[in-house]
Amino acid sequence: MCGIVGYVGEKSAEQVVVEGLRRLEYRGYDSAGVALVHEGAIVGDKRAGKLANLDKALAETPLPATTTGIGHTRWATHGAPNDVNAHPHRGPESRVAVVHNGIIENFVALRKELEQDGHTMVSETDTEVTAHLLERAVLGGADLTSAMQQLCSRLDGAFTLVAVDAADPARVVAARRNSPLVVGRGEGENFVASDVAAFIEHTRDAVELGQDQVVTITADDITVTDFDGSPSKGLEYHVDWDLSAAEKDGFDWFMRKEIFEQPRAVRDSLLGRHDDNGRLQLDELRMSESELRNVDKIVITACGTAFYAGLVAKYAIEHWTRIPCEVELAHEFRYRDPILTRDTLVVAISQSGETADTLMAIRHAREQRSKVLAICNTNGSTIPRESDAVIYTHAGPEIGVASTKGFMTQLIACYLLGLYLAQVRDTKYAEEIATVVDELQSMPENIQQMLDNADQVYDLARSLEGARSVLFLGRHAGFPVALEGALKLKELAYIHAEGFAAGELKHGPIALIEQDMPVFCIVPPPGRDFLHDKMISGIQEIRARGARTIVVAEEGDDAVEPYADVLIRIPRSSTLLQPLAAVVPLQLFACELATVKGHDVDQPRNLAKSVTVE
Ligand code: F6R
């Protein structure tokens, strides 16, 4: 939610900053802007709309060459996405410029105070007050670092701020509270950004900042303090992926590339997590076996796609461990006064590790003394840092706004967690665990098989370009897959889509079925508690009412054939692991249908990748 970049070095700041924004555009694309320090003045430009609009403006009216600058790509919260509300914002005398990600909750009071002092605000944003306050401190004699410290101590809410001072071209100062900020350590140049992707082509050495810290970068130095000015330190780390991972590699969309990366992502997420006998080792977990043995309830909390991964996890974890497992949307969780004890394990699933709703949920859980385990794809992000334990997924950077390989690797991490708990608590025999681990090992091949069949799904998507509504049905672990298929279609193709538990249909939703309505049906493998047969009855019922059935069923399942208008085959697997292959055609379908409809698949309207506001 908003991407921000700052640079000091020897290169063209405009180029570095704009390229950085290009890699952060997934975070917000309502407007974009840059501010550079040039000969004692701030120069810059900012434009509503995607970064391309700023590119065009900069090509038509180039900015002078400078080596210090900041930039922003916005996901609007306060004020419409127009040129005036676009960042950077400046102080009244244009002495400082500021970019901001987050929400300043007390901005109304601050704005009133400034207006009473004669300040005039030109935008509707909460950010502009920070530029005025910062400039007031700088004009009062503070250097930019001290001014930032003073400013932060007056702000409530979530923010990352990055600022430059026209009279101090050698430094860029940034600060963070509850919002992401990472520093890139280069040679003779340094960077700050919301995400390492912004500077990965220049350096893979990064510094993770803690809560309530201010960082000052010059070309040769990085200095970290707390908001009160006391010296502090960030955590140095090396990024384990490179520029190629942040590029499209010949695909039309990041999303499509990320769907096709899933076999690799699953393989990487399993790597080093078990020995040759299938015995699991989650060394990174940071929780002792005795703590895990004491767990008497698991609460999984997450949002969106990550929540659906949690729903799948519930089926697996309860089946393997017999520990009761609840799954709750993070933004609902803490408001209902959940029953949490020291023996509750709260599992927070988040690709970005920055989702504000999930972050607030884990803070609530920790206040109640429950242990929190994060499943996360982003090293150094806030959620794992504030958790007691973490399982990192190894999807690599996910840039397409719609999560795909993130979801896939979240499922893998959930399965590993469930199996590990079963191993520690002896609720499954070692051979049983080893069998599931073996099956997990074969999943990259199964997913690849689905990808090899992409053309069938693409043809289907093209044939349904005019569809107004699409339904998705599943049962058991296939139910969350249906929800995920519907979410992908809503967010990318902007058409009405709903996921249902197939058994629920007759309790109401069947009334939606009309002639030729496409309905995806995720069929469980034959043989489990009659689920398969019940699903087939459900398919017959909707077909009898005119639905066009798109049946996703495993190879060799002949019973579905008479009821499928379109049949998509998936490799055989156990019911619990079936989501790994079953979700792939739904991802491909949404990606292709959105493409055919002419939508921007990587940057769907109104969305942003990392939702850092509540
Ligand atoms: C949908 C999607 C979102 C995210 C949700 C949580 O395709 O990507 O629903 O899953 O916003 O994000 P994370 O996992 O970063 O916490």
XYZ file of C-alpha atoms and ligand atoms in Angstrom:
630
model
C 0.000 0.000 0.000
C 2.034 2.895 -1.406
C 5.595 2.321 -2.500
C 8.318 4.685 -1.428
C 11.947 5.072 -2.463
C 14.834 7.311 -1.423
C 18.318 7.484 -2.889
C 21.666 9.197 -2.245
C 24.745 8.317 -4.309
C 26.444 9.090 -7.574
C 23.876 7.895 -10.078
C 20.982 9.865 -11.504
C 18.555 10.005 -8.584
C 15.658 10.413 -10.969
C 16.488 7.193 -12.781
C 17.137 5.182 -9.639
C 13.991 6.446 -7.950
C 11.700 6.006 -10.960
C 13.057 2.508 -11.629
C 12.541 1.714 -7.940
C 8.958 2.946 -8.187
C 8.423 0.736 -11.215
C 9.277 -2.299 -9.084
C 7.041 -1.063 -6.277
C 4.091 -0.120 -8.429
C 2.308 -3.295 -7.283
C 1.912 -1.528 -3.926
C -0.282 1.213 -5.335
C -0.852 2.815 -8.688
C -3.255 5.702 -8.188
C -0.552 8.343 -8.717
C 3.220 8.693 -8.642
C 5.764 11.429 -8.043
C 9.402 12.284 -7.410
C 11.246 15.077 -5.616
C 14.956 15.715 -6.175
C 17.384 18.059 -4.465
C 19.041 20.370 -6.960
C 21.217 23.402 -6.221
C 19.506 24.270 -2.958
C 15.977 23.674 -4.209
C 13.453 20.887 -4.442
C 12.478 20.010 -7.992
C 10.060 17.331 -9.018
C 6.882 16.223 -10.652
C 3.835 14.183 -9.643
C 0.957 12.826 -11.656
C -2.338 11.087 -11.108
C -2.637 7.610 -12.596
C -0.050 4.967 -13.214
C 3.664 5.531 -13.257
C 3.515 5.749 -17.055
C 1.877 9.184 -16.674
C 4.804 10.394 -14.605
C 7.242 8.843 -17.090
C 5.575 10.765 -19.887
C 5.652 14.047 -17.964
C 9.326 13.585 -17.105
C 10.153 12.799 -20.737
C 8.367 15.951 -21.896
C 9.832 18.200 -19.194
C 13.053 16.634 -17.925
C 14.262 17.397 -14.431
C 17.856 18.539 -13.827
C 20.496 15.883 -13.115
C 20.880 15.264 -9.377
C 22.040 12.460 -7.098
C 19.582 12.763 -4.183
C 15.882 12.101 -4.414
C 12.712 10.444 -3.181
C 9.650 9.013 -4.904
C 6.230 7.569 -4.250
C 3.596 5.452 -5.906
C 0.252 5.859 -4.200
C -2.721 3.822 -3.088
C -5.074 6.599 -2.061
C -6.511 6.726 1.456
C -7.082 10.437 2.167
C -8.138 12.436 -0.846
C -8.854 11.475 -4.424
C -6.056 10.180 -6.614
C -5.305 13.456 -8.437
C -2.136 15.450 -9.152
C -2.480 17.629 -6.058
C -2.922 14.758 -3.631
C -0.079 12.795 -5.225
C 3.157 12.620 -3.220
C 5.757 14.037 -2.592
C 4.267 16.812 -0.501
C 6.247 19.910 0.312
C 6.412 22.388 3.131
C 5.047 25.879 2.453
C 8.461 27.200 1.421
C 9.419 24.101 -0.532
C 12.342 23.553 1.787
C 11.465 19.911 2.435
C 9.617 17.217 0.509
C 8.049 14.131 2.070
C 6.573 10.852 0.878
C 4.424 8.724 3.147
C 2.922 5.265 3.351
C 0.274 4.633 6.015
C -2.270 6.748 7.829
C -1.584 9.610 10.235
C -4.513 9.131 12.574
C -4.194 12.501 14.340
C -3.768 14.527 11.167
C -7.011 16.449 11.670
C -5.774 17.900 14.973
C -2.342 18.595 13.501
C -3.856 20.258 10.465
C -6.024 22.458 12.647
C -3.019 23.458 14.705
C -1.035 24.358 11.600
C -3.932 26.279 10.062
C -4.304 28.256 13.268
C -0.629 29.140 12.861
C -1.364 30.476 9.383
C -0.423 27.440 7.303
C -2.441 26.711 4.182
C -2.785 23.138 3.016
C -3.173 22.539 -0.681
C -4.107 18.862 -0.640
C -6.687 16.706 1.116
C -4.065 14.257 2.328
C -3.026 13.369 5.847
C 0.586 13.512 4.623
C 0.818 17.205 3.934
C 0.842 18.046 7.653
C 4.058 16.069 8.022
C 5.759 18.191 5.373
C 4.658 21.388 7.136
C 5.750 20.163 10.561
C 9.064 18.891 9.252
C 9.789 22.132 7.463
C 8.896 24.150 10.534
C 11.466 22.180 12.543
C 14.140 22.536 9.848
C 13.558 26.269 9.510
C 13.805 26.423 13.309
C 17.392 25.134 13.046
C 17.054 21.364 13.376
C 18.856 19.171 10.877
C 16.620 16.844 8.871
C 17.292 13.856 11.141
C 16.368 15.694 14.351
C 13.403 17.270 12.613
C 12.179 13.796 11.625
C 12.606 12.548 15.199
C 10.585 15.503 16.496
C 7.925 14.952 13.867
C 7.509 11.239 14.575
C 7.024 11.810 18.269
C 3.938 13.859 17.369
C 2.328 11.366 15.028
C -0.242 8.667 15.774
C -1.014 5.850 13.411
C 0.995 3.880 10.911
C 3.596 5.523 8.768
C 6.740 5.240 6.797
C 8.067 8.674 5.915
C 10.953 9.583 3.671
C 12.152 13.182 3.350
C 14.730 15.416 1.722
C 15.856 18.936 2.625
C 16.722 21.358 -0.187
C 19.581 22.778 1.882
C 21.079 19.405 2.768
C 21.580 17.492 -0.478
C 23.794 14.823 1.065
C 21.100 13.078 3.100
C 17.771 11.349 2.907
C 15.970 10.642 6.170
C 13.292 8.025 6.721
C 11.234 6.748 9.654
C 8.855 3.908 10.310
C 6.079 2.876 12.654
C 3.839 -0.082 11.760
C 4.660 0.260 8.104
C 7.478 -1.261 6.042
C 10.879 0.330 5.435
C 14.114 -1.320 4.435
C 17.536 0.161 3.744
C 19.770 -0.913 0.848
C 23.489 -0.717 1.524
C 25.424 0.026 -1.659
C 28.976 1.152 -2.381
C 29.086 4.915 -2.458
C 25.288 4.918 -2.537
C 22.474 3.974 -0.211
C 18.758 3.431 -0.588
C 15.575 3.342 1.444
C 12.401 1.711 0.178
C 9.218 -0.081 1.133
C 10.608 -3.298 -0.267
C 14.021 -4.559 -1.412
C 12.655 -4.982 -4.952
C 13.153 -1.227 -5.369
C 16.948 -1.466 -5.141
C 17.688 -5.112 -5.901
C 19.374 -4.230 -9.184
C 21.896 -2.096 -7.260
C 22.504 -4.078 -4.091
C 21.379 -7.229 -2.280
C 22.697 -6.050 1.098
C 19.857 -4.772 3.187
C 19.201 -3.443 6.662
C 15.933 -4.239 8.352
C 14.640 -1.468 10.599
C 12.796 -1.995 13.840
C 9.656 -0.305 15.070
C 9.858 3.453 15.754
C 13.243 3.986 14.154
C 14.664 6.823 12.091
C 17.342 6.171 9.517
C 19.607 8.715 7.858
C 21.367 7.709 4.686
C 24.194 9.543 2.960
C 26.213 8.143 0.069
C 28.646 6.479 2.495
C 26.792 6.031 5.726
C 23.646 4.634 7.319
C 22.731 5.848 10.813
C 19.803 4.500 12.795
C 18.221 6.074 15.869
C 15.039 5.665 17.866
C 12.397 8.394 17.685
C 13.920 9.964 20.808
C 17.300 10.260 19.083
C 19.110 7.529 20.987
C 21.471 5.510 18.765
C 20.113 2.223 17.554
C 20.842 -0.437 14.979
C 19.074 -2.242 12.186
C 19.517 -5.891 11.340
C 21.846 -6.480 8.357
C 20.891 -9.254 5.928
C 21.567 -10.443 2.430
C 18.662 -10.814 0.013
C 18.605 -14.351 -1.378
C 17.008 -13.511 -4.733
C 18.160 -11.258 -7.535
C 16.893 -8.936 -10.226
C 15.723 -11.731 -12.531
C 13.198 -12.786 -9.865
C 11.734 -9.285 -9.968
C 11.280 -9.298 -13.762
C 8.673 -10.836 -16.037
C 10.958 -13.244 -17.909
C 9.027 -13.015 -21.161
C 5.577 -13.483 -19.604
C 2.912 -10.874 -20.301
C 2.081 -10.537 -16.606
C 3.893 -11.093 -13.340
C 0.889 -13.073 -12.241
C 1.201 -15.529 -15.114
C 4.916 -15.871 -14.459
C 4.214 -16.493 -10.785
C 1.613 -19.165 -11.578
C 4.193 -20.919 -13.723
C 6.825 -20.626 -10.992
C 4.735 -22.706 -8.593
C 6.468 -26.054 -9.098
C 9.773 -24.366 -8.218
C 8.226 -22.466 -5.317
C 6.802 -25.674 -3.830
C 10.128 -27.479 -4.266
C 11.978 -24.632 -2.526
C 9.436 -24.519 0.275
C 9.991 -28.212 1.003
C 13.767 -28.023 0.777
C 15.610 -28.875 3.986
C 12.388 -29.426 5.926
C 12.673 -33.207 6.231
C 15.294 -35.957 6.209
C 15.469 -38.944 3.868
C 13.061 -40.884 6.078
C 10.411 -38.197 5.864
C 11.081 -37.022 9.422
C 10.356 -33.321 9.592
C 12.805 -30.754 10.859
C 11.584 -27.193 11.186
C 14.772 -25.777 12.736
C 13.772 -22.202 12.052
C 10.558 -22.526 14.074
C 11.959 -21.054 17.319
C 9.418 -22.993 19.441
C 10.397 -25.924 21.606
C 8.800 -29.343 21.292
C 7.397 -29.039 24.805
C 5.702 -25.753 23.895
C 4.175 -27.445 20.865
C 3.039 -30.403 22.954
C 1.175 -28.065 25.291
C -0.867 -26.420 22.545
C -4.543 -27.144 23.146
C -6.080 -24.964 20.439
C -4.914 -23.408 17.193
C -6.367 -20.200 15.821
C -5.349 -19.325 12.281
C -5.779 -15.697 11.352
C -5.253 -14.054 7.980
C -6.974 -12.080 5.221
C -8.080 -12.787 1.663
C -6.229 -15.533 -0.103
C -4.077 -16.219 2.952
C -7.296 -16.801 4.918
C -8.325 -19.429 2.372
C -4.962 -21.136 2.840
C -5.851 -21.175 6.544
C -9.207 -22.819 5.792
C -7.431 -25.625 3.948
C -4.984 -25.908 6.846
C -7.815 -26.496 9.292
C -8.851 -29.697 7.511
C -5.280 -31.005 7.503
C -4.227 -29.909 10.989
C -7.319 -31.216 12.742
C -7.136 -34.500 10.848
C -3.464 -35.086 11.583
C -3.195 -33.679 15.104
C -6.728 -33.701 16.564
C -6.008 -30.226 17.940
C -9.114 -28.026 17.543
C -8.348 -25.402 14.924
C -10.311 -22.217 14.265
C -9.754 -19.986 11.262
C -10.675 -16.352 11.515
C -10.414 -13.249 9.349
C -7.823 -11.061 11.026
C -9.965 -7.917 10.936
C -12.773 -9.711 12.797
C -10.595 -11.640 15.200
C -9.683 -9.199 17.923
C -13.024 -7.412 17.978
C -14.961 -10.435 19.195
C -12.908 -10.963 22.344
C -11.567 -14.386 21.289
C -10.757 -16.951 23.942
C -6.971 -17.100 23.993
C -4.721 -18.657 26.596
C -1.019 -19.395 26.962
C -1.677 -22.768 25.340
C -3.366 -21.331 22.269
C -1.162 -21.264 19.209
C -2.120 -18.394 16.911
C -0.930 -18.912 13.354
C -0.791 -15.742 11.259
C -0.537 -16.327 7.528
C 0.678 -13.419 5.427
C 2.563 -13.338 2.149
C 3.730 -9.769 2.623
C 4.166 -9.879 6.388
C 2.845 -6.317 6.460
C -0.945 -6.692 6.358
C -2.145 -4.292 9.040
C -5.230 -6.324 9.971
C -3.152 -9.450 10.543
C -0.502 -7.509 12.415
C -3.081 -6.059 14.801
C -4.551 -9.538 15.327
C -1.204 -10.996 16.383
C -0.516 -8.087 18.688
C -3.825 -8.771 20.358
C -2.978 -12.469 20.654
C 0.398 -11.749 22.198
C -1.158 -9.357 24.701
C -3.302 -12.327 25.784
C -0.020 -14.312 26.151
C -0.757 -16.716 23.344
C 2.166 -17.844 21.229
C 2.141 -16.569 17.665
C 3.610 -18.393 14.717
C 3.886 -16.530 11.414
C 3.785 -18.153 7.993
C 5.305 -15.525 5.785
C 7.045 -14.993 2.460
C 8.890 -11.777 3.221
C 12.080 -11.849 5.190
C 12.438 -9.047 7.666
C 8.791 -7.966 7.486
C 6.855 -6.886 10.545
C 4.582 -9.893 11.167
C 7.366 -12.494 11.524
C 9.438 -10.009 13.486
C 6.640 -9.576 15.997
C 5.850 -13.299 16.206
C 7.310 -15.915 18.535
C 8.008 -18.303 15.710
C 8.084 -18.280 11.944
C 7.940 -20.609 8.978
C 9.117 -18.771 5.895
C 7.643 -19.807 2.587
C 10.115 -19.677 -0.267
C 7.950 -18.396 -3.065
C 10.365 -15.612 -3.992
C 9.027 -12.101 -4.559
C 5.349 -12.031 -5.483
C 4.662 -8.935 -7.533
C 1.330 -9.613 -9.221
C -1.285 -8.129 -6.903
C -3.330 -11.335 -6.954
C -1.608 -13.944 -4.837
C -0.839 -17.276 -6.528
C 2.514 -18.785 -5.629
C 2.094 -17.080 -2.261
C -1.071 -19.126 -1.659
C 0.540 -22.304 -2.926
C 3.518 -22.028 -0.591
C 1.291 -21.024 2.327
C -0.489 -24.336 1.828
C 2.855 -26.143 1.881
C 3.879 -24.381 5.096
C 0.521 -25.260 6.692
C 0.893 -28.916 5.734
C 4.425 -28.940 7.149
C 3.223 -27.371 10.364
C 0.392 -29.899 10.724
C 2.700 -32.830 10.077
C 5.339 -31.463 12.412
C 2.788 -31.100 15.208
C 1.637 -34.671 14.528
C 5.249 -35.850 14.745
C 5.980 -33.975 17.972
C 2.728 -35.058 19.597
C 2.777 -38.626 18.240
C -0.689 -38.361 16.752
C 0.493 -40.047 13.552
C 2.944 -42.872 13.021
C 6.263 -41.926 11.463
C 5.399 -43.989 8.364
C 2.117 -42.140 7.918
C 3.908 -38.800 8.106
C 6.568 -40.018 5.697
C 3.855 -41.047 3.226
C 2.369 -37.542 3.224
C 5.834 -35.999 2.930
C 6.445 -38.247 -0.089
C 3.204 -37.088 -1.597
C 4.159 -33.462 -1.006
C 7.425 -34.165 -2.829
C 5.492 -35.257 -5.881
C 3.392 -32.086 -5.949
C 5.720 -29.971 -8.116
C 5.195 -32.586 -10.861
C 1.427 -32.543 -10.373
C 1.349 -28.759 -10.564
C 3.547 -28.847 -13.655
C 1.086 -31.224 -15.273
C -1.676 -28.665 -14.667
C 0.467 -25.943 -16.200
C 1.191 -28.099 -19.243
C -2.562 -28.194 -19.765
C -2.940 -24.402 -19.594
C -4.235 -24.127 -23.164
C -7.409 -25.998 -22.312
C -8.122 -23.493 -19.557
C -7.211 -20.514 -21.743
C -9.633 -21.680 -24.448
C -12.318 -22.018 -21.831
C -11.619 -18.504 -20.524
C -11.845 -17.073 -24.035
C -15.149 -18.832 -24.593
C -16.532 -17.242 -21.419
C -15.506 -13.654 -22.114
C -19.135 -12.557 -21.966
C -20.022 -14.379 -18.723
C -21.700 -12.104 -16.173
C -21.391 -14.422 -13.228
C -19.406 -17.560 -12.409
C -19.907 -19.889 -9.452
C -17.385 -22.204 -7.807
C -18.368 -25.252 -5.767
C -16.211 -27.449 -3.590
C -16.433 -29.721 -0.588
C -14.026 -30.428 2.266
C -10.551 -29.065 1.359
C -11.980 -28.216 -2.058
C -14.341 -25.654 -0.508
C -11.597 -23.082 0.205
C -10.299 -23.760 -3.303
C -13.706 -22.731 -4.626
C -13.565 -19.553 -2.539
C -10.100 -18.801 -3.863
C -11.163 -19.393 -7.480
C -14.025 -16.928 -7.013
C -11.797 -14.321 -5.363
C -9.278 -14.491 -8.208
C -12.021 -13.945 -10.745
C -13.621 -11.050 -8.873
C -10.396 -9.173 -8.359
C -9.020 -9.668 -11.870
C -11.946 -9.996 -14.270
C -14.338 -7.759 -12.273
C -17.245 -10.140 -12.741
C -19.542 -11.513 -10.115
C -18.142 -14.749 -8.738
C -19.071 -16.735 -5.642
C -17.592 -19.773 -4.007
C -19.840 -22.171 -2.107
C -19.592 -25.370 -0.135
C -21.437 -27.629 -2.545
C -23.667 -29.009 0.211
C -24.908 -25.512 0.970
C -26.258 -24.956 -2.502
C -29.672 -26.461 -1.857
C -30.065 -24.203 1.189
C -30.364 -21.110 -0.973
C -27.676 -20.355 -3.549
C -29.099 -22.823 -6.066
C -31.633 -20.108 -6.843
C -28.807 -18.250 -8.607
C -28.427 -20.955 -11.236
C -29.732 -19.926 -14.616
C -29.366 -21.232 -18.147
C -25.706 -21.549 -19.230
C -24.284 -20.097 -16.040
C -20.687 -21.390 -15.757
C -20.126 -23.329 -12.538
C -16.730 -24.732 -11.598
C -17.068 -27.919 -9.558
C -14.029 -29.137 -7.636
C -14.625 -32.847 -7.167
C -12.967 -34.597 -4.201
C -11.108 -37.830 -4.960
C -13.398 -40.876 -4.987
C -13.587 -42.913 -1.852
C -13.637 -40.473 1.020
C -16.729 -40.572 3.204
C -19.015 -40.512 0.163
C -17.944 -36.914 -0.436
C -17.216 -37.646 -4.043
C -20.633 -39.156 -4.680
C -22.394 -36.314 -2.906
C -20.510 -33.830 -5.029
C -21.658 -35.625 -8.152
C -25.268 -35.428 -6.979
C -24.774 -31.687 -6.498
C -23.402 -31.354 -10.029
C -26.410 -33.200 -11.411
C -28.750 -30.874 -9.554
C -27.255 -27.707 -10.998
C -26.926 -29.185 -14.451
C -30.605 -30.084 -14.387
C -31.244 -26.379 -13.825
C -29.231 -25.260 -16.823
C -25.743 -24.682 -15.384
C -22.745 -25.137 -17.650
C -20.570 -27.403 -15.507
C -16.800 -27.091 -15.564
C -15.692 -30.100 -13.612
C -12.243 -30.330 -12.051
C -11.782 -34.003 -11.221
C -8.931 -36.403 -10.878
C -7.663 -38.701 -13.592
C -9.554 -41.954 -13.772
C -12.685 -40.552 -12.160
C -15.097 -41.735 -14.850
C -18.201 -41.129 -12.786
C -18.052 -37.377 -13.462
C -17.961 -37.653 -17.237
C -21.708 -37.664 -17.967
C -22.201 -34.461 -15.973
C -19.295 -32.371 -17.186
C -19.727 -29.870 -20.000
C -16.008 -29.218 -19.635
C -13.735 -31.642 -17.815
C -10.395 -30.512 -16.420
C -8.291 -33.399 -15.199
C -6.027 -33.178 -12.183
C -3.473 -35.779 -11.096
C -4.517 -38.212 -8.381
C -3.784 -37.180 -4.825
C -5.167 -37.481 -1.326
C -8.153 -35.300 -0.487
C -6.139 -33.082 1.847
C -3.434 -32.298 -0.717
C -5.777 -31.967 -3.679
C -5.988 -28.143 -3.374
C -2.379 -27.835 -4.557
C -3.242 -29.008 -8.059
C -6.927 -28.058 -8.098
C -6.299 -24.348 -7.621
C -3.988 -24.048 -10.645
C -6.660 -24.092 -13.392
C -8.669 -21.536 -11.419
C -5.659 -19.207 -11.286
C -4.996 -19.666 -15.007
C -8.667 -19.101 -15.793
C -8.854 -15.794 -13.918
C -5.576 -14.582 -15.409
C -6.650 -15.391 -18.957
C -10.215 -14.102 -18.668
C -8.930 -10.791 -17.292
C -6.409 -10.618 -20.127
C -9.074 -11.248 -22.749
C -11.237 -8.581 -21.181
C -8.343 -6.145 -21.520
C -7.750 -5.627 -17.795
C -4.434 -4.945 -16.164
C -3.869 -8.311 -14.497
C -0.960 -7.235 -12.327
C -2.606 -4.063 -11.123
C -6.344 -4.638 -10.767
C -8.463 -1.603 -10.058
C -8.812 -0.353 -6.476
C -6.361 -2.913 -5.104
C -2.826 -2.881 -3.792
C -0.546 -5.737 -2.960
C 0.268 -5.077 0.604
C -2.598 -3.700 2.671
C -0.817 -1.721 5.348
C -3.882 0.152 6.588
C -6.703 -1.255 8.682
C -5.817 -11.858 -3.252
C -4.787 -11.360 -2.365
C -5.199 -10.834 -1.043
C -4.152 -11.157 0.025
C -4.524 -10.497 1.358
C -3.524 -10.840 2.444
O -5.280 -12.349 -4.454
O -3.629 -11.346 -2.711
O -6.457 -11.298 -0.680
O -4.073 -12.547 0.162
O -4.573 -9.117 1.200
O -2.244 -10.441 2.101
P -0.982 -11.005 2.860
O -0.868 -12.460 2.554
O 0.186 -10.232 2.309
O -1.205 -10.759 4.316
